[in-house]
Amino acid sequence: MRILSVDLGQSRTGIAISDLGGILASPVCTIEEKNIEILIEKIQQICTEKKVSKIVVGLPRNMDGSEGDSAKKARSFAETLQKNTGLSVVMLDERGTTITAHNYLNVTDTRGKKRKKIVDSVAATIILQNYLDAYKKEM
């Protein structure tokens, strides 16, 4: 079962995918698109190409656990994504994933434009790996 994850951003959205066994998450790409309809079409295309059976969308909660505008946008996005793809879409708390992604990129000395291009897909990979680790018993 291949699972795709989405780290939804204002202008860039990170995408990651699992291996068939649901053990390891890997980055796929970063989509630079502000238009939600076009973004969903691009994600749909990736799901079809990669034969995805489930999608995990990061839920950007505030550090106190409350949900603000970004979380509402992510929930709405996930609902639309589920309707358009027909796939199961689950939400996963993404607090701290972008910070962790930046820390990983510091370790690998990834800087500048390259860092900007991949940080979102690295965050999506962290979201997906967290999901895989937490729910491996269900797979």
PDB file of C-alpha atoms in Angstrom:
ATOM      1  CA  MET A   1       0.000   0.000   0.000  1.00  0.00           C
ATOM      2  CA  ARG A   2       1.503   3.327  -1.081  1.00  0.00           C
ATOM      3  CA  ILE A   3       0.702   6.351   1.033  1.00  0.00           C
ATOM      4  CA  LEU A   4       1.266   9.933  -0.093  1.00  0.00           C
ATOM      5  CA  SER A   5       1.697  12.865   2.275  1.00  0.00           C
ATOM      6  CA  VAL A   6       1.078  16.540   1.724  1.00  0.00           C
ATOM      7  CA  ASP A   7       2.629  19.476   3.576  1.00  0.00           C
ATOM      8  CA  LEU A   8       0.320  22.270   2.431  1.00  0.00           C
ATOM      9  CA  GLY A   9       1.871  25.721   2.284  1.00  0.00           C
ATOM     10  CA  GLN A  10       0.884  29.205   1.160  1.00  0.00           C
ATOM     11  CA  SER A  11       2.778  29.005  -2.126  1.00  0.00           C
ATOM     12  CA  ARG A  12       4.732  25.711  -1.964  1.00  0.00           C
ATOM     13  CA  THR A  13       3.402  22.264  -1.081  1.00  0.00           C
ATOM     14  CA  GLY A  14       5.664  19.366  -0.196  1.00  0.00           C
ATOM     15  CA  ILE A  15       4.872  15.843  -1.369  1.00  0.00           C
ATOM     16  CA  ALA A  16       6.306  12.568  -0.065  1.00  0.00           C
ATOM     17  CA  ILE A  17       5.452   8.906  -0.640  1.00  0.00           C
ATOM     18  CA  SER A  18       5.927   5.629   1.174  1.00  0.00           C
ATOM     19  CA  ASP A  19       7.375   2.408  -0.139  1.00  0.00           C
ATOM     20  CA  LEU A  20       4.902  -0.389  -0.888  1.00  0.00           C
ATOM     21  CA  GLY A  21       5.442  -1.947   2.537  1.00  0.00           C
ATOM     22  CA  GLY A  22       4.546   1.273   4.331  1.00  0.00           C
ATOM     23  CA  ILE A  23       7.876   1.351   6.177  1.00  0.00           C
ATOM     24  CA  LEU A  24       9.877   4.200   4.676  1.00  0.00           C
ATOM     25  CA  ALA A  25       8.864   7.696   3.527  1.00  0.00           C
ATOM     26  CA  SER A  26      10.743   9.485   0.736  1.00  0.00           C
ATOM     27  CA  PRO A  27      10.398  12.985  -0.727  1.00  0.00           C
ATOM     28  CA  VAL A  28       8.782  13.261  -4.151  1.00  0.00           C
ATOM     29  CA  CYS A  29       8.652  16.953  -5.017  1.00  0.00           C
ATOM     30  CA  THR A  30       7.623  20.439  -4.055  1.00  0.00           C
ATOM     31  CA  ILE A  31       4.731  21.896  -6.018  1.00  0.00           C
ATOM     32  CA  GLU A  32       4.802  25.669  -6.418  1.00  0.00           C
ATOM     33  CA  GLU A  33       1.127  26.484  -6.873  1.00  0.00           C
ATOM     34  CA  LYS A  34      -1.193  28.899  -5.051  1.00  0.00           C
ATOM     35  CA  ASN A  35      -4.387  27.904  -6.893  1.00  0.00           C
ATOM     36  CA  ILE A  36      -5.979  25.089  -4.848  1.00  0.00           C
ATOM     37  CA  GLU A  37      -7.835  23.562  -7.813  1.00  0.00           C
ATOM     38  CA  ILE A  38      -4.650  23.274  -9.873  1.00  0.00           C
ATOM     39  CA  LEU A  39      -2.732  21.983  -6.841  1.00  0.00           C
ATOM     40  CA  ILE A  40      -5.307  19.245  -6.289  1.00  0.00           C
ATOM     41  CA  GLU A  41      -5.125  18.277  -9.974  1.00  0.00           C
ATOM     42  CA  LYS A  42      -1.342  17.937  -9.713  1.00  0.00           C
ATOM     43  CA  ILE A  43      -1.626  15.826  -6.568  1.00  0.00           C
ATOM     44  CA  GLN A  44      -4.303  13.679  -8.248  1.00  0.00           C
ATOM     45  CA  GLN A  45      -1.923  13.072 -11.146  1.00  0.00           C
ATOM     46  CA  ILE A  46       0.855  11.979  -8.763  1.00  0.00           C
ATOM     47  CA  CYS A  47      -1.572   9.664  -6.947  1.00  0.00           C
ATOM     48  CA  THR A  48      -2.543   8.017 -10.224  1.00  0.00           C
ATOM     49  CA  GLU A  49       1.052   7.686 -11.461  1.00  0.00           C
ATOM     50  CA  LYS A  50       2.320   6.285  -8.152  1.00  0.00           C
ATOM     51  CA  LYS A  51      -0.750   4.102  -7.486  1.00  0.00           C
ATOM     52  CA  VAL A  52      -1.440   5.705  -4.122  1.00  0.00           C
ATOM     53  CA  SER A  53      -4.134   4.222  -1.895  1.00  0.00           C
ATOM     54  CA  LYS A  54      -4.171   6.731   0.997  1.00  0.00           C
ATOM     55  CA  ILE A  55      -3.203  10.365   1.595  1.00  0.00           C
ATOM     56  CA  VAL A  56      -1.936  11.987   4.806  1.00  0.00           C
ATOM     57  CA  VAL A  57      -2.305  15.763   5.048  1.00  0.00           C
ATOM     58  CA  GLY A  58      -0.359  17.688   7.675  1.00  0.00           C
ATOM     59  CA  LEU A  59      -2.536  19.526  10.201  1.00  0.00           C
ATOM     60  CA  PRO A  60      -0.798  22.752  11.271  1.00  0.00           C
ATOM     61  CA  ARG A  61      -1.860  23.155  14.882  1.00  0.00           C
ATOM     62  CA  ASN A  62      -0.611  25.964  17.076  1.00  0.00           C
ATOM     63  CA  MET A  63       1.980  24.969  19.675  1.00  0.00           C
ATOM     64  CA  ASP A  64      -0.750  24.914  22.364  1.00  0.00           C
ATOM     65  CA  GLY A  65      -2.720  22.393  20.263  1.00  0.00           C
ATOM     66  CA  SER A  66      -5.399  24.831  19.134  1.00  0.00           C
ATOM     67  CA  GLU A  67      -6.334  25.241  15.491  1.00  0.00           C
ATOM     68  CA  GLY A  68      -6.082  28.540  13.634  1.00  0.00           C
ATOM     69  CA  ASP A  69      -6.722  29.657  10.070  1.00  0.00           C
ATOM     70  CA  SER A  70      -3.999  27.424   8.604  1.00  0.00           C
ATOM     71  CA  ALA A  71      -5.568  24.334  10.204  1.00  0.00           C
ATOM     72  CA  LYS A  72      -9.004  25.288   8.868  1.00  0.00           C
ATOM     73  CA  LYS A  73      -7.508  25.712   5.392  1.00  0.00           C
ATOM     74  CA  ALA A  74      -5.775  22.317   5.670  1.00  0.00           C
ATOM     75  CA  ARG A  75      -9.008  20.605   6.763  1.00  0.00           C
ATOM     76  CA  SER A  76     -10.928  22.144   3.869  1.00  0.00           C
ATOM     77  CA  PHE A  77      -8.143  21.168   1.473  1.00  0.00           C
ATOM     78  CA  ALA A  78      -8.137  17.572   2.779  1.00  0.00           C
ATOM     79  CA  GLU A  79     -11.905  17.317   2.353  1.00  0.00           C
ATOM     80  CA  THR A  80     -11.724  18.560  -1.249  1.00  0.00           C
ATOM     81  CA  LEU A  81      -8.777  16.264  -1.961  1.00  0.00           C
ATOM     82  CA  GLN A  82     -10.731  13.274  -0.673  1.00  0.00           C
ATOM     83  CA  LYS A  83     -13.754  14.151  -2.818  1.00  0.00           C
ATOM     84  CA  ASN A  84     -11.648  14.648  -5.952  1.00  0.00           C
ATOM     85  CA  THR A  85      -9.385  11.600  -5.589  1.00  0.00           C
ATOM     86  CA  GLY A  86     -11.833   9.160  -3.993  1.00  0.00           C
ATOM     87  CA  LEU A  87      -8.986   8.117  -1.679  1.00  0.00           C
ATOM     88  CA  SER A  88      -8.974   7.962   2.094  1.00  0.00           C
ATOM     89  CA  VAL A  89      -7.457  11.190   3.445  1.00  0.00           C
ATOM     90  CA  VAL A  90      -6.299  11.446   7.060  1.00  0.00           C
ATOM     91  CA  MET A  91      -4.946  14.419   8.963  1.00  0.00           C
ATOM     92  CA  LEU A  92      -1.814  14.267  11.124  1.00  0.00           C
ATOM     93  CA  ASP A  93      -0.521  16.883  13.543  1.00  0.00           C
ATOM     94  CA  GLU A  94       2.486  18.482  11.855  1.00  0.00           C
ATOM     95  CA  ARG A  95       3.754  20.643  14.730  1.00  0.00           C
ATOM     96  CA  GLY A  96       7.502  20.990  14.540  1.00  0.00           C
ATOM     97  CA  THR A  97       8.004  19.248  11.198  1.00  0.00           C
ATOM     98  CA  THR A  98       9.258  22.322   9.341  1.00  0.00           C
ATOM     99  CA  ILE A  99      11.719  23.051  12.164  1.00  0.00           C
ATOM    100  CA  THR A 100      12.907  19.432  12.036  1.00  0.00           C
ATOM    101  CA  ALA A 101      13.229  19.670   8.242  1.00  0.00           C
ATOM    102  CA  HIS A 102      15.394  22.788   8.590  1.00  0.00           C
ATOM    103  CA  ASN A 103      17.534  20.985  11.183  1.00  0.00           C
ATOM    104  CA  TYR A 104      18.050  18.054   8.782  1.00  0.00           C
ATOM    105  CA  LEU A 105      19.012  20.478   6.033  1.00  0.00           C
ATOM    106  CA  ASN A 106      21.473  22.198   8.395  1.00  0.00           C
ATOM    107  CA  VAL A 107      23.168  18.852   9.011  1.00  0.00           C
ATOM    108  CA  THR A 108      23.503  18.264   5.278  1.00  0.00           C
ATOM    109  CA  ASP A 109      24.642  21.874   4.759  1.00  0.00           C
ATOM    110  CA  THR A 110      21.853  22.519   2.259  1.00  0.00           C
ATOM    111  CA  ARG A 111      21.512  26.273   1.808  1.00  0.00           C
ATOM    112  CA  GLY A 112      19.999  28.972  -0.385  1.00  0.00           C
ATOM    113  CA  LYS A 113      17.696  28.277  -3.315  1.00  0.00           C
ATOM    114  CA  LYS A 114      18.191  24.515  -3.064  1.00  0.00           C
ATOM    115  CA  ARG A 115      17.050  24.557   0.565  1.00  0.00           C
ATOM    116  CA  LYS A 116      13.981  26.636  -0.291  1.00  0.00           C
ATOM    117  CA  LYS A 117      13.040  24.164  -3.038  1.00  0.00           C
ATOM    118  CA  ILE A 118      13.235  21.035  -0.882  1.00  0.00           C
ATOM    119  CA  VAL A 119      12.330  22.026   2.676  1.00  0.00           C
ATOM    120  CA  ASP A 120       8.614  21.421   2.054  1.00  0.00           C
ATOM    121  CA  SER A 121       9.132  17.940   0.593  1.00  0.00           C
ATOM    122  CA  VAL A 122      11.421  17.104   3.543  1.00  0.00           C
ATOM    123  CA  ALA A 123       8.648  18.280   5.918  1.00  0.00           C
ATOM    124  CA  ALA A 124       6.141  16.101   4.011  1.00  0.00           C
ATOM    125  CA  THR A 125       8.537  13.175   4.417  1.00  0.00           C
ATOM    126  CA  ILE A 126       8.702  13.753   8.174  1.00  0.00           C
ATOM    127  CA  ILE A 127       4.894  13.940   8.393  1.00  0.00           C
ATOM    128  CA  LEU A 128       4.573  10.681   6.482  1.00  0.00           C
ATOM    129  CA  GLN A 129       7.290   8.894   8.456  1.00  0.00           C
ATOM    130  CA  ASN A 130       5.580   9.959  11.694  1.00  0.00           C
ATOM    131  CA  TYR A 131       2.322   8.519  10.343  1.00  0.00           C
ATOM    132  CA  LEU A 132       3.965   5.276   9.245  1.00  0.00           C
ATOM    133  CA  ASP A 133       5.691   4.837  12.600  1.00  0.00           C
ATOM    134  CA  ALA A 134       2.538   5.580  14.596  1.00  0.00           C
ATOM    135  CA  TYR A 135       0.154   3.440  12.556  1.00  0.00           C
ATOM    136  CA  LYS A 136       2.276   0.543  11.303  1.00  0.00           C
ATOM    137  CA  LYS A 137       0.166  -1.895  13.329  1.00  0.00           C
ATOM    138  CA  GLU A 138      -2.891  -0.969  11.250  1.00  0.00           C
ATOM    139  CA  MET A 139      -1.218  -1.652   7.899  1.00  0.00           C
TER     140      MET A 139
END
